[in-house]
Amino acid sequence: MLNFTVGPVMSESGVLEFGAQSTPYFRTSEFSQLMLQSEALALKALEAPPHSRCVFLTTSGTGAMETLVMHVLNARDKVLVVNGGGFGERFAELCRLHGREMSEIRLSFGSSLREEDLEPFARQGYTALLVNMCETSSGVLYDMPLIARFCKRNGILLLVDAISSFIADELKMAEWGIAAVITGSQKALAVQPGIALVALAPEALQRVEENPDVSMYLSLKSALKNGERGQTPFTPAVTVLLQINWRLRSIDENGGVARERERICARAHAFRRGVTNLPFTLLAQSPSNAVTALKVKHGAEDITRILKDDYGIWVCPNGGEYADTVFRVGHIGYIVEADERALLDALYDMNAKGLLQ
Ligand SMILES: *Cc1c(COP(=O)(O)O)cnc(C)c1O
């Protein structure tokens, strides 16, 4: 199967080899050294400010979203959530679940965030803003410099879910004054699912220190404490951590994160050029490099099913009210030129057979 979803995605053989071996014991100085190296490489890739930290939690991306809401935010915060799709909605839900005072900046599906969407929320006493840098359900990449300026101007703590954007889109933690960034192992890091990364700048670290722990398993305090010596409080997804270390080193040694981003960006552009003669429209006004959401008149679910059953290609169906009209093609993971050609050939073949109408 060729996998053009937005995660889990295809991995290089160097990554896959770890999965074929027994899991090594991890309470060793060797594993600790490896984890400290991964932390340093992750912070470098994120362009994090000095004295930032990054911890590796054994949970999916949503676990990292939840621990931000639980442990970086507190009951005195007044939170803004950018809600332009399924993942913005998840942040809003988490805020409600954990009793955070919260307002949503609601955007129509596929729309970019503009200055005039933010302005009504200026000088209203908001203390934190949660945003999914790429709203993966629609493929929209929000204007991060705009959000960063708004937050700086209003003294608002900026917390960013870059689960699908990390590596795929430009991300400047220090320059944009981001207090916390989260990502996951199964998106552009392109290893198996199971680990979420939480990077914290000094202002977020201070909040974690001061806020009470409301979860033992997702405690950032204990992850940070154990992380000082390259360890984790509980048994982590050891194999995934080894894969992450291999990938971070490989990216660093091959031109850095900018180089890897260029490859993903080139793939996204080539795909979007490739489908211009097909009966699709691009959903997102400002698409992320990670994913392209395609709009059809109807039958999106059939398209994804036929691609899977007849062509051996996975793409992402959309859920809910867009199930019939939107599907998504990912550009992250280990995709080679022949794979890209196979996807376009399949789509053109389906079009010739009248299956895209
Ligand atoms: C994939 C994704 C998540 C959720 O990750 P899980 O690992 O499925 O919990 C959250 N936010 C964004 C933006 C994502 O793309």
Short mmCIF file of C-alpha atoms and ligand atoms in Angstrom, two decimals, residues 60-62 65 87 90 132 134 136 161 163-164 186-187, ligand 1:
data_model
loop_
_atom_site.label_atom_id
_atom_site.label_comp_id
_atom_site.label_asym_id
_atom_site.label_seq_id
_atom_site.Cartn_x
_atom_site.Cartn_y
_atom_site.Cartn_z
CA SER A 60 -0.68 10.45 20.92
CA GLY A 61 -0.75 14.09 19.84
CA THR A 62 -4.00 14.65 21.68
CA MET A 65 -2.84 18.96 23.57
CA PHE A 87 -8.60 20.04 15.70
CA ARG A 90 -10.71 19.51 20.05
CA ASN A 132 -3.40 24.38 15.54
CA CYS A 134 -2.06 23.68 10.44
CA THR A 136 -5.19 19.33 9.52
CA ASP A 161 -0.17 22.63 18.10
CA ILE A 163 1.52 18.30 15.16
CA SER A 164 1.17 18.28 11.37
CA GLN A 186 3.63 9.85 13.24
CA LYS A 187 3.36 13.01 11.12
C1 LIG B 1 -2.90 14.50 14.00
C2 LIG B 1 -3.18 15.75 14.73
C3 LIG B 1 -3.59 15.74 16.08
C4 LIG B 1 -3.92 14.50 16.84
O1 LIG B 1 -2.93 13.61 16.93
P1 LIG B 1 -3.25 12.14 17.51
O2 LIG B 1 -1.88 11.58 17.52
O3 LIG B 1 -4.20 11.48 16.57
O4 LIG B 1 -3.84 12.31 18.87
C5 LIG B 1 -3.77 16.94 16.71
N1 LIG B 1 -3.61 18.12 16.07
C6 LIG B 1 -3.24 18.16 14.78
C7 LIG B 1 -3.07 19.49 14.14
C8 LIG B 1 -3.02 16.99 14.07
O5 LIG B 1 -2.68 17.05 12.77
#
